[in-house]
Amino acid sequence: LLHNLALCADGTVIGWGWNSYREATAPPGLTNVIGVAGGEMHSLALLGDHTVFAWGNVGAPYDRVPTDLTNAVAVAAGQYYSESLKADGTVVTWGFNPYTDLTVPVGLSNVVAIAAGEMHSLALLQDGTVVTWGSGSPGSTGFYDHGQATVPAGLRDVVAISAGTIHSLALSGSFPPFITTPMCAQTV
């Protein structure tokens, strides 16, 4: 949220920005990384063996990756929580749960992508629909509820999702691609 991470072609990680908990400093020897995510005071790396490594605010609940987490294919990091998508299409979460951002909906499956906001989560399902939970969900009330976890009516054919601090985005694939500016000297 206050730092950035870049995954290099050689499987290493470079971070920059806020670094008070060393969340932007990849640990020495961290290699074979295939995915990264940055949270409030922590960072996550998805490793080539499909395990997850966390660093930053050592000892905090969101840095304690579940020891039984295997077959991870994606990671996402929120304010005080972390999550991973498993190869079987299920989601595992861990960390601090003040706004039910860890409470994965019962029976959630067929997930193909995840996103973590400050206090809410998104899951893109195989059928192109989106499931949300956490702060801003229908029925939740509080200072941080701005509808960020309320899926707009009729949203379908989604191909990508993203979660911000108190907003969410979805890219719908129900329209053909188009070019908004003329291309010059391009060959396809």
Short mmCIF file of N, CA and C in Angstrom, two decimals:
data_model
loop_
_atom_site.label_atom_id
_atom_site.label_comp_id
_atom_site.label_asym_id
_atom_site.label_seq_id
_atom_site.Cartn_x
_atom_site.Cartn_y
_atom_site.Cartn_z
N LEU A 1 0.81 -1.18 0.00
CA LEU A 1 0.00 0.00 0.00
C LEU A 1 0.86 1.26 0.00
N LEU A 2 2.03 1.20 0.64
CA LEU A 2 2.95 2.33 0.63
C LEU A 2 4.29 1.96 0.02
N HIS A 3 4.37 0.76 -0.50
CA HIS A 3 5.60 0.33 -1.15
C HIS A 3 5.25 -0.41 -2.42
N ASN A 4 6.25 -0.60 -3.25
CA ASN A 4 6.07 -1.27 -4.55
C ASN A 4 7.04 -2.44 -4.65
N LEU A 5 6.64 -3.43 -5.42
CA LEU A 5 7.47 -4.59 -5.67
C LEU A 5 7.54 -4.85 -7.16
N ALA A 6 8.70 -5.29 -7.62
CA ALA A 6 8.85 -5.69 -9.02
C ALA A 6 9.46 -7.08 -9.05
N LEU A 7 8.89 -7.93 -9.88
CA LEU A 7 9.40 -9.27 -10.07
C LEU A 7 10.33 -9.24 -11.28
N CYS A 8 11.58 -9.62 -11.08
CA CYS A 8 12.57 -9.59 -12.15
C CYS A 8 12.56 -10.91 -12.93
N ALA A 9 13.03 -10.87 -14.16
CA ALA A 9 13.04 -12.06 -15.02
C ALA A 9 13.85 -13.20 -14.43
N ASP A 10 14.81 -12.90 -13.57
CA ASP A 10 15.64 -13.95 -12.98
C ASP A 10 15.03 -14.55 -11.71
N GLY A 11 13.77 -14.18 -11.38
CA GLY A 11 13.08 -14.74 -10.22
C GLY A 11 13.42 -14.06 -8.91
N THR A 12 14.02 -12.88 -8.96
CA THR A 12 14.30 -12.11 -7.75
C THR A 12 13.31 -10.96 -7.66
N VAL A 13 13.30 -10.29 -6.50
CA VAL A 13 12.34 -9.23 -6.24
C VAL A 13 13.08 -7.94 -5.88
N ILE A 14 12.59 -6.83 -6.41
CA ILE A 14 13.10 -5.51 -6.04
C ILE A 14 11.93 -4.72 -5.48
N GLY A 15 12.15 -4.06 -4.35
CA GLY A 15 11.11 -3.25 -3.73
C GLY A 15 11.59 -1.83 -3.51
N TRP A 16 10.64 -0.89 -3.40
CA TRP A 16 10.97 0.50 -3.10
C TRP A 16 9.77 1.17 -2.45
N GLY A 17 10.03 2.28 -1.79
CA GLY A 17 8.97 3.01 -1.10
C GLY A 17 9.10 2.85 0.40
N TRP A 18 7.97 2.99 1.11
CA TRP A 18 7.94 2.89 2.56
C TRP A 18 8.55 1.56 2.98
N ASN A 19 9.45 1.60 3.95
CA ASN A 19 10.19 0.39 4.31
C ASN A 19 10.45 0.30 5.81
N SER A 20 9.53 0.81 6.62
CA SER A 20 9.76 0.83 8.06
C SER A 20 9.79 -0.57 8.68
N TYR A 21 9.17 -1.55 8.05
CA TYR A 21 9.19 -2.92 8.54
C TYR A 21 9.99 -3.83 7.62
N ARG A 22 10.79 -3.23 6.75
CA ARG A 22 11.61 -3.93 5.75
C ARG A 22 10.73 -4.68 4.74
N GLU A 23 9.49 -4.21 4.58
CA GLU A 23 8.56 -4.82 3.64
C GLU A 23 8.95 -4.59 2.18
N ALA A 24 9.77 -3.57 1.92
CA ALA A 24 10.22 -3.28 0.55
C ALA A 24 11.61 -3.84 0.29
N THR A 25 12.18 -4.52 1.26
CA THR A 25 13.51 -5.11 1.11
C THR A 25 13.37 -6.62 1.04
N ALA A 26 13.52 -7.18 -0.14
CA ALA A 26 13.41 -8.63 -0.28
C ALA A 26 14.52 -9.30 0.54
N PRO A 27 14.19 -10.36 1.26
CA PRO A 27 15.20 -11.05 2.07
C PRO A 27 16.33 -11.59 1.20
N PRO A 28 17.55 -11.59 1.72
CA PRO A 28 18.67 -12.16 0.96
C PRO A 28 18.38 -13.62 0.60
N GLY A 29 18.71 -13.99 -0.59
CA GLY A 29 18.53 -15.37 -1.03
C GLY A 29 17.14 -15.71 -1.53
N LEU A 30 16.23 -14.75 -1.55
CA LEU A 30 14.89 -15.02 -2.06
C LEU A 30 14.96 -15.12 -3.59
N THR A 31 14.77 -16.31 -4.11
CA THR A 31 14.85 -16.56 -5.56
C THR A 31 13.73 -17.49 -5.97
N ASN A 32 13.64 -17.76 -7.24
CA ASN A 32 12.62 -18.63 -7.80
C ASN A 32 11.22 -18.10 -7.54
N VAL A 33 11.09 -16.77 -7.54
CA VAL A 33 9.81 -16.12 -7.30
C VAL A 33 9.05 -16.02 -8.63
N ILE A 34 7.76 -16.36 -8.59
CA ILE A 34 6.94 -16.28 -9.81
C ILE A 34 5.76 -15.33 -9.65
N GLY A 35 5.58 -14.77 -8.45
CA GLY A 35 4.51 -13.81 -8.21
C GLY A 35 4.77 -13.03 -6.94
N VAL A 36 4.29 -11.78 -6.87
CA VAL A 36 4.49 -10.95 -5.69
C VAL A 36 3.22 -10.17 -5.36
N ALA A 37 3.11 -9.75 -4.10
CA ALA A 37 2.02 -8.88 -3.67
C ALA A 37 2.51 -8.07 -2.47
N GLY A 38 2.10 -6.81 -2.42
CA GLY A 38 2.48 -5.94 -1.32
C GLY A 38 1.26 -5.52 -0.52
N GLY A 39 1.34 -5.66 0.81
CA GLY A 39 0.27 -5.26 1.70
C GLY A 39 0.69 -4.05 2.51
N GLU A 40 -0.03 -3.79 3.58
CA GLU A 40 0.21 -2.60 4.41
C GLU A 40 1.64 -2.55 4.94
N MET A 41 2.07 -3.55 5.67
CA MET A 41 3.41 -3.57 6.25
C MET A 41 4.10 -4.90 5.98
N HIS A 42 3.72 -5.52 4.90
CA HIS A 42 4.27 -6.84 4.57
C HIS A 42 4.24 -7.08 3.07
N SER A 43 4.99 -8.08 2.65
CA SER A 43 5.04 -8.47 1.25
C SER A 43 4.96 -9.99 1.15
N LEU A 44 4.49 -10.46 0.02
CA LEU A 44 4.36 -11.89 -0.23
C LEU A 44 5.07 -12.25 -1.53
N ALA A 45 5.64 -13.44 -1.55
CA ALA A 45 6.22 -13.99 -2.77
C ALA A 45 5.64 -15.37 -3.01
N LEU A 46 5.18 -15.60 -4.23
CA LEU A 46 4.77 -16.93 -4.66
C LEU A 46 6.00 -17.57 -5.29
N LEU A 47 6.41 -18.69 -4.75
CA LEU A 47 7.63 -19.35 -5.22
C LEU A 47 7.31 -20.41 -6.28
N GLY A 48 8.32 -20.75 -7.05
CA GLY A 48 8.17 -21.72 -8.13
C GLY A 48 7.70 -23.09 -7.68
N ASP A 49 7.90 -23.43 -6.41
CA ASP A 49 7.42 -24.71 -5.90
C ASP A 49 5.99 -24.60 -5.38
N HIS A 50 5.33 -23.47 -5.67
CA HIS A 50 3.94 -23.20 -5.31
C HIS A 50 3.71 -23.10 -3.80
N THR A 51 4.73 -22.59 -3.10
CA THR A 51 4.59 -22.22 -1.70
C THR A 51 4.64 -20.69 -1.63
N VAL A 52 4.33 -20.15 -0.45
CA VAL A 52 4.27 -18.70 -0.26
C VAL A 52 5.25 -18.31 0.84
N PHE A 53 5.99 -17.21 0.59
CA PHE A 53 6.92 -16.67 1.58
C PHE A 53 6.50 -15.25 1.89
N ALA A 54 6.49 -14.88 3.18
CA ALA A 54 6.10 -13.54 3.60
C ALA A 54 7.26 -12.87 4.34
N TRP A 55 7.34 -11.53 4.22
CA TRP A 55 8.33 -10.79 4.98
C TRP A 55 7.79 -9.40 5.28
N GLY A 56 8.45 -8.72 6.19
CA GLY A 56 8.03 -7.39 6.60
C GLY A 56 7.87 -7.33 8.09
N ASN A 57 6.66 -7.12 8.56
CA ASN A 57 6.38 -6.99 9.99
C ASN A 57 6.42 -8.39 10.63
N VAL A 58 7.62 -8.89 10.83
CA VAL A 58 7.83 -10.26 11.31
C VAL A 58 7.08 -10.47 12.63
N GLY A 59 6.34 -11.55 12.68
CA GLY A 59 5.57 -11.89 13.87
C GLY A 59 4.12 -11.46 13.79
N ALA A 60 3.80 -10.57 12.87
CA ALA A 60 2.40 -10.16 12.70
C ALA A 60 1.61 -11.30 12.08
N PRO A 61 0.30 -11.39 12.36
CA PRO A 61 -0.50 -12.50 11.85
C PRO A 61 -0.46 -12.64 10.32
N TYR A 62 -0.37 -11.54 9.59
CA TYR A 62 -0.38 -11.62 8.13
C TYR A 62 0.95 -12.08 7.56
N ASP A 63 1.99 -12.15 8.37
CA ASP A 63 3.28 -12.67 7.93
C ASP A 63 3.42 -14.16 8.23
N ARG A 64 2.47 -14.72 8.94
CA ARG A 64 2.54 -16.14 9.31
C ARG A 64 1.78 -16.97 8.29
N VAL A 65 2.48 -17.37 7.24
CA VAL A 65 1.86 -18.19 6.19
C VAL A 65 1.48 -19.53 6.80
N PRO A 66 0.25 -19.99 6.55
CA PRO A 66 -0.15 -21.30 7.09
C PRO A 66 0.83 -22.39 6.66
N THR A 67 1.26 -23.20 7.60
CA THR A 67 2.26 -24.23 7.29
C THR A 67 1.75 -25.29 6.33
N ASP A 68 0.44 -25.46 6.25
CA ASP A 68 -0.13 -26.47 5.36
C ASP A 68 -0.53 -25.90 3.99
N LEU A 69 -0.17 -24.65 3.71
CA LEU A 69 -0.51 -24.05 2.42
C LEU A 69 0.40 -24.60 1.33
N THR A 70 -0.19 -25.32 0.38
CA THR A 70 0.56 -25.89 -0.75
C THR A 70 -0.24 -25.62 -2.02
N ASN A 71 0.37 -25.85 -3.15
CA ASN A 71 -0.29 -25.70 -4.45
C ASN A 71 -0.83 -24.30 -4.68
N ALA A 72 -0.13 -23.29 -4.18
CA ALA A 72 -0.54 -21.90 -4.40
C ALA A 72 -0.22 -21.49 -5.83
N VAL A 73 -1.14 -20.73 -6.44
CA VAL A 73 -0.93 -20.26 -7.81
C VAL A 73 -1.00 -18.74 -7.90
N ALA A 74 -1.43 -18.06 -6.83
CA ALA A 74 -1.48 -16.59 -6.82
C ALA A 74 -1.50 -16.12 -5.36
N VAL A 75 -1.04 -14.88 -5.15
CA VAL A 75 -1.06 -14.27 -3.82
C VAL A 75 -1.64 -12.87 -3.92
N ALA A 76 -2.21 -12.40 -2.81
CA ALA A 76 -2.71 -11.03 -2.71
C ALA A 76 -2.52 -10.60 -1.26
N ALA A 77 -2.28 -9.31 -1.06
CA ALA A 77 -2.04 -8.80 0.29
C ALA A 77 -2.88 -7.56 0.54
N GLY A 78 -3.57 -7.54 1.67
CA GLY A 78 -4.38 -6.39 2.06
C GLY A 78 -3.72 -5.61 3.17
N GLN A 79 -4.54 -4.90 3.93
CA GLN A 79 -3.97 -4.07 4.99
C GLN A 79 -3.33 -4.93 6.08
N TYR A 80 -4.09 -5.78 6.73
CA TYR A 80 -3.57 -6.62 7.79
C TYR A 80 -3.84 -8.09 7.52
N TYR A 81 -3.92 -8.46 6.28
CA TYR A 81 -4.21 -9.85 5.95
C TYR A 81 -3.56 -10.22 4.63
N SER A 82 -3.49 -11.52 4.41
CA SER A 82 -2.91 -12.06 3.17
C SER A 82 -3.82 -13.17 2.67
N GLU A 83 -3.70 -13.47 1.38
CA GLU A 83 -4.49 -14.56 0.83
C GLU A 83 -3.76 -15.20 -0.33
N SER A 84 -4.16 -16.44 -0.58
CA SER A 84 -3.56 -17.20 -1.68
C SER A 84 -4.64 -17.98 -2.40
N LEU A 85 -4.50 -18.03 -3.70
CA LEU A 85 -5.36 -18.88 -4.53
C LEU A 85 -4.63 -20.19 -4.74
N LYS A 86 -5.34 -21.29 -4.49
CA LYS A 86 -4.76 -22.60 -4.68
C LYS A 86 -5.13 -23.17 -6.06
N ALA A 87 -4.37 -24.12 -6.52
CA ALA A 87 -4.58 -24.72 -7.84
C ALA A 87 -5.96 -25.36 -7.96
N ASP A 88 -6.56 -25.76 -6.85
CA ASP A 88 -7.89 -26.38 -6.90
C ASP A 88 -9.02 -25.36 -6.96
N GLY A 89 -8.68 -24.05 -7.07
CA GLY A 89 -9.71 -23.02 -7.21
C GLY A 89 -10.29 -22.53 -5.89
N THR A 90 -9.64 -22.86 -4.77
CA THR A 90 -10.09 -22.38 -3.47
C THR A 90 -9.15 -21.28 -2.98
N VAL A 91 -9.59 -20.53 -1.97
CA VAL A 91 -8.82 -19.40 -1.44
C VAL A 91 -8.52 -19.64 0.04
N VAL A 92 -7.28 -19.36 0.43
CA VAL A 92 -6.85 -19.46 1.82
C VAL A 92 -6.47 -18.06 2.27
N THR A 93 -6.92 -17.65 3.46
CA THR A 93 -6.59 -16.33 4.00
C THR A 93 -5.97 -16.48 5.39
N TRP A 94 -5.18 -15.47 5.78
CA TRP A 94 -4.61 -15.44 7.11
C TRP A 94 -4.29 -14.00 7.48
N GLY A 95 -4.22 -13.75 8.79
CA GLY A 95 -3.90 -12.42 9.27
C GLY A 95 -4.87 -11.94 10.32
N PHE A 96 -5.03 -10.62 10.39
CA PHE A 96 -5.90 -9.95 11.35
C PHE A 96 -7.24 -9.69 10.68
N ASN A 97 -8.33 -9.94 11.37
CA ASN A 97 -9.65 -9.95 10.75
C ASN A 97 -10.63 -8.95 11.37
N PRO A 98 -10.33 -7.64 11.36
CA PRO A 98 -11.26 -6.70 12.00
C PRO A 98 -12.52 -6.42 11.18
N TYR A 99 -12.49 -6.60 9.89
CA TYR A 99 -13.63 -6.26 9.04
C TYR A 99 -14.11 -7.45 8.22
N THR A 100 -13.94 -8.63 8.73
CA THR A 100 -14.33 -9.89 8.07
C THR A 100 -13.66 -10.07 6.72
N ASP A 101 -12.51 -9.40 6.47
CA ASP A 101 -11.83 -9.57 5.20
C ASP A 101 -11.22 -10.97 5.06
N LEU A 102 -11.14 -11.74 6.13
CA LEU A 102 -10.61 -13.10 6.06
C LEU A 102 -11.70 -14.14 5.90
N THR A 103 -12.93 -13.75 6.07
CA THR A 103 -14.02 -14.71 6.07
C THR A 103 -14.43 -15.03 4.63
N VAL A 104 -13.76 -16.03 4.06
CA VAL A 104 -14.06 -16.46 2.70
C VAL A 104 -15.47 -17.04 2.68
N PRO A 105 -16.29 -16.65 1.71
CA PRO A 105 -17.65 -17.20 1.65
C PRO A 105 -17.64 -18.73 1.62
N VAL A 106 -18.52 -19.31 2.38
CA VAL A 106 -18.63 -20.76 2.46
C VAL A 106 -18.89 -21.34 1.07
N GLY A 107 -18.14 -22.37 0.72
CA GLY A 107 -18.33 -23.06 -0.55
C GLY A 107 -17.69 -22.38 -1.75
N LEU A 108 -16.93 -21.30 -1.54
CA LEU A 108 -16.30 -20.61 -2.67
C LEU A 108 -15.34 -21.56 -3.39
N SER A 109 -15.55 -21.72 -4.70
CA SER A 109 -14.69 -22.60 -5.51
C SER A 109 -14.68 -22.09 -6.94
N ASN A 110 -13.91 -22.72 -7.77
CA ASN A 110 -13.77 -22.35 -9.18
C ASN A 110 -13.21 -20.93 -9.34
N VAL A 111 -12.35 -20.51 -8.41
CA VAL A 111 -11.73 -19.20 -8.46
C VAL A 111 -10.53 -19.25 -9.39
N VAL A 112 -10.40 -18.24 -10.25
CA VAL A 112 -9.26 -18.18 -11.18
C VAL A 112 -8.35 -16.98 -10.92
N ALA A 113 -8.79 -16.01 -10.10
CA ALA A 113 -7.97 -14.85 -9.74
C ALA A 113 -8.48 -14.26 -8.44
N ILE A 114 -7.56 -13.62 -7.69
CA ILE A 114 -7.92 -12.97 -6.44
C ILE A 114 -7.34 -11.56 -6.40
N ALA A 115 -7.95 -10.72 -5.58
CA ALA A 115 -7.43 -9.37 -5.35
C ALA A 115 -7.77 -8.98 -3.92
N ALA A 116 -6.85 -8.28 -3.26
CA ALA A 116 -7.05 -7.85 -1.88
C ALA A 116 -6.97 -6.33 -1.80
N GLY A 117 -8.01 -5.73 -1.27
CA GLY A 117 -8.01 -4.29 -1.01
C GLY A 117 -7.55 -4.04 0.40
N GLU A 118 -7.79 -2.84 0.88
CA GLU A 118 -7.38 -2.54 2.25
C GLU A 118 -8.08 -3.47 3.23
N MET A 119 -9.40 -3.61 3.11
CA MET A 119 -10.16 -4.44 4.03
C MET A 119 -11.25 -5.23 3.33
N HIS A 120 -11.05 -5.52 2.04
CA HIS A 120 -12.02 -6.33 1.31
C HIS A 120 -11.28 -7.18 0.27
N SER A 121 -11.96 -8.23 -0.18
CA SER A 121 -11.35 -9.15 -1.13
C SER A 121 -12.29 -9.42 -2.30
N LEU A 122 -11.69 -9.76 -3.43
CA LEU A 122 -12.42 -10.11 -4.64
C LEU A 122 -11.93 -11.47 -5.14
N ALA A 123 -12.83 -12.23 -5.70
CA ALA A 123 -12.48 -13.48 -6.36
C ALA A 123 -13.17 -13.51 -7.72
N LEU A 124 -12.40 -13.76 -8.76
CA LEU A 124 -12.94 -13.92 -10.11
C LEU A 124 -13.18 -15.41 -10.31
N LEU A 125 -14.41 -15.76 -10.65
CA LEU A 125 -14.76 -17.16 -10.86
C LEU A 125 -14.59 -17.55 -12.32
N GLN A 126 -14.48 -18.84 -12.53
CA GLN A 126 -14.28 -19.40 -13.86
C GLN A 126 -15.39 -18.99 -14.83
N ASP A 127 -16.58 -18.75 -14.33
CA ASP A 127 -17.70 -18.38 -15.21
C ASP A 127 -17.76 -16.88 -15.52
N GLY A 128 -16.75 -16.12 -15.10
CA GLY A 128 -16.71 -14.69 -15.40
C GLY A 128 -17.46 -13.80 -14.42
N THR A 129 -17.88 -14.37 -13.29
CA THR A 129 -18.55 -13.57 -12.27
C THR A 129 -17.56 -13.25 -11.15
N VAL A 130 -17.94 -12.31 -10.29
CA VAL A 130 -17.08 -11.87 -9.20
C VAL A 130 -17.79 -12.08 -7.86
N VAL A 131 -17.06 -12.60 -6.89
CA VAL A 131 -17.54 -12.77 -5.53
C VAL A 131 -16.67 -11.88 -4.64
N THR A 132 -17.29 -11.20 -3.67
CA THR A 132 -16.56 -10.31 -2.78
C THR A 132 -16.88 -10.63 -1.32
N TRP A 133 -16.00 -10.17 -0.43
CA TRP A 133 -16.26 -10.26 1.01
C TRP A 133 -15.41 -9.21 1.72
N GLY A 134 -15.80 -8.93 2.96
CA GLY A 134 -15.07 -7.95 3.76
C GLY A 134 -15.82 -6.63 3.88
N SER A 135 -15.10 -5.59 4.26
CA SER A 135 -15.67 -4.26 4.44
C SER A 135 -16.28 -3.76 3.14
N GLY A 136 -17.48 -3.21 3.22
CA GLY A 136 -18.16 -2.72 2.02
C GLY A 136 -19.06 -3.74 1.36
N SER A 137 -19.20 -4.92 1.98
CA SER A 137 -20.09 -5.94 1.45
C SER A 137 -21.53 -5.56 1.75
N PRO A 138 -22.48 -6.09 0.99
CA PRO A 138 -23.88 -5.81 1.30
C PRO A 138 -24.19 -6.19 2.75
N GLY A 139 -24.81 -5.27 3.47
CA GLY A 139 -25.18 -5.51 4.84
C GLY A 139 -24.15 -5.09 5.87
N SER A 140 -22.91 -4.85 5.44
CA SER A 140 -21.91 -4.41 6.42
C SER A 140 -22.04 -2.91 6.64
N THR A 141 -21.75 -2.48 7.84
CA THR A 141 -21.83 -1.06 8.16
C THR A 141 -20.57 -0.66 8.90
N GLY A 142 -20.11 0.51 8.65
CA GLY A 142 -18.92 1.00 9.34
C GLY A 142 -18.28 2.12 8.55
N PHE A 143 -17.27 2.70 9.16
CA PHE A 143 -16.58 3.85 8.58
C PHE A 143 -15.97 3.54 7.20
N TYR A 144 -15.49 2.31 7.01
CA TYR A 144 -14.80 1.96 5.77
C TYR A 144 -15.72 1.33 4.73
N ASP A 145 -17.02 1.36 4.95
CA ASP A 145 -17.95 0.77 4.00
C ASP A 145 -18.34 1.79 2.94
N HIS A 146 -17.85 1.58 1.73
CA HIS A 146 -18.15 2.47 0.62
C HIS A 146 -18.66 1.69 -0.59
N GLY A 147 -19.12 0.47 -0.35
CA GLY A 147 -19.63 -0.35 -1.44
C GLY A 147 -18.55 -1.03 -2.25
N GLN A 148 -17.31 -0.98 -1.78
CA GLN A 148 -16.19 -1.56 -2.52
C GLN A 148 -16.30 -3.07 -2.70
N ALA A 149 -17.08 -3.72 -1.86
CA ALA A 149 -17.27 -5.16 -1.98
C ALA A 149 -18.71 -5.50 -2.37
N THR A 150 -19.39 -4.57 -3.00
CA THR A 150 -20.73 -4.80 -3.51
C THR A 150 -20.64 -4.88 -5.03
N VAL A 151 -20.85 -6.06 -5.56
CA VAL A 151 -20.72 -6.28 -7.00
C VAL A 151 -21.87 -5.58 -7.73
N PRO A 152 -21.56 -4.77 -8.73
CA PRO A 152 -22.63 -4.10 -9.49
C PRO A 152 -23.57 -5.11 -10.16
N ALA A 153 -24.84 -4.80 -10.15
CA ALA A 153 -25.83 -5.68 -10.79
C ALA A 153 -25.49 -5.86 -12.26
N GLY A 154 -25.57 -7.06 -12.73
CA GLY A 154 -25.35 -7.35 -14.15
C GLY A 154 -23.90 -7.50 -14.56
N LEU A 155 -22.96 -7.37 -13.63
CA LEU A 155 -21.56 -7.54 -14.00
C LEU A 155 -21.32 -8.98 -14.41
N ARG A 156 -20.80 -9.17 -15.62
CA ARG A 156 -20.56 -10.52 -16.13
C ARG A 156 -19.40 -10.49 -17.12
N ASP A 157 -18.97 -11.63 -17.56
CA ASP A 157 -17.89 -11.77 -18.54
C ASP A 157 -16.63 -11.04 -18.09
N VAL A 158 -16.35 -11.09 -16.80
CA VAL A 158 -15.17 -10.42 -16.25
C VAL A 158 -13.93 -11.25 -16.57
N VAL A 159 -12.86 -10.56 -16.97
CA VAL A 159 -11.60 -11.24 -17.31
C VAL A 159 -10.46 -10.84 -16.39
N ALA A 160 -10.63 -9.75 -15.62
CA ALA A 160 -9.59 -9.32 -14.68
C ALA A 160 -10.23 -8.50 -13.56
N ILE A 161 -9.60 -8.57 -12.37
CA ILE A 161 -10.09 -7.82 -11.21
C ILE A 161 -8.92 -7.13 -10.52
N SER A 162 -9.24 -6.08 -9.77
CA SER A 162 -8.25 -5.39 -8.95
C SER A 162 -8.98 -4.73 -7.79
N ALA A 163 -8.30 -4.67 -6.65
CA ALA A 163 -8.89 -4.04 -5.47
C ALA A 163 -7.98 -2.93 -4.98
N GLY A 164 -8.55 -1.76 -4.73
CA GLY A 164 -7.80 -0.64 -4.18
C GLY A 164 -8.10 -0.49 -2.71
N THR A 165 -7.74 0.64 -2.17
CA THR A 165 -7.96 0.88 -0.75
C THR A 165 -9.43 0.73 -0.39
N ILE A 166 -10.30 1.52 -1.00
CA ILE A 166 -11.75 1.41 -0.76
C ILE A 166 -12.52 1.46 -2.08
N HIS A 167 -11.97 0.80 -3.09
CA HIS A 167 -12.67 0.67 -4.35
C HIS A 167 -12.23 -0.64 -5.03
N SER A 168 -13.00 -1.05 -6.02
CA SER A 168 -12.70 -2.27 -6.76
C SER A 168 -12.88 -2.01 -8.24
N LEU A 169 -12.17 -2.78 -9.05
CA LEU A 169 -12.26 -2.67 -10.50
C LEU A 169 -12.45 -4.05 -11.12
N ALA A 170 -13.18 -4.09 -12.22
CA ALA A 170 -13.35 -5.32 -12.98
C ALA A 170 -13.28 -4.98 -14.46
N LEU A 171 -12.56 -5.77 -15.21
CA LEU A 171 -12.49 -5.61 -16.66
C LEU A 171 -13.41 -6.65 -17.28
N SER A 172 -14.42 -6.16 -17.96
CA SER A 172 -15.40 -7.05 -18.57
C SER A 172 -14.96 -7.39 -19.98
N GLY A 173 -15.08 -8.66 -20.33
CA GLY A 173 -14.67 -9.11 -21.66
C GLY A 173 -15.83 -9.25 -22.61
N SER A 174 -16.94 -8.56 -22.34
CA SER A 174 -18.12 -8.72 -23.18
C SER A 174 -18.15 -7.75 -24.35
N PHE A 175 -17.04 -7.11 -24.63
CA PHE A 175 -16.99 -6.19 -25.75
C PHE A 175 -15.72 -6.46 -26.55
N PRO A 176 -15.72 -6.16 -27.85
CA PRO A 176 -14.51 -6.40 -28.63
C PRO A 176 -13.44 -5.37 -28.30
N PRO A 177 -12.16 -5.72 -28.44
CA PRO A 177 -11.11 -4.73 -28.20
C PRO A 177 -11.17 -3.63 -29.26
N PHE A 178 -10.69 -2.45 -28.86
CA PHE A 178 -10.66 -1.34 -29.80
C PHE A 178 -9.44 -0.48 -29.54
N ILE A 179 -9.03 0.28 -30.53
CA ILE A 179 -7.86 1.15 -30.42
C ILE A 179 -8.36 2.58 -30.42
N THR A 180 -7.91 3.36 -29.41
CA THR A 180 -8.42 4.72 -29.26
C THR A 180 -7.55 5.75 -29.96
N THR A 181 -6.30 5.41 -30.28
CA THR A 181 -5.43 6.36 -31.01
C THR A 181 -4.86 5.65 -32.22
N PRO A 182 -4.64 6.37 -33.30
CA PRO A 182 -4.08 5.74 -34.49
C PRO A 182 -2.69 5.19 -34.22
N MET A 183 -2.41 4.05 -34.80
CA MET A 183 -1.09 3.45 -34.63
C MET A 183 -0.21 3.85 -35.82
N CYS A 184 1.03 4.10 -35.54
CA CYS A 184 1.99 4.51 -36.57
C CYS A 184 3.06 3.45 -36.72
N ALA A 185 3.39 3.12 -37.93
CA ALA A 185 4.51 2.21 -38.25
C ALA A 185 4.45 0.92 -37.44
N GLN A 186 3.28 0.32 -37.38
CA GLN A 186 3.11 -0.92 -36.66
C GLN A 186 2.77 -2.05 -37.63
N THR A 187 3.38 -3.19 -37.41
CA THR A 187 3.08 -4.36 -38.20
C THR A 187 2.63 -5.47 -37.27
N VAL A 188 1.52 -6.10 -37.60
CA VAL A 188 1.02 -7.19 -36.78
C VAL A 188 1.00 -8.45 -37.61
#
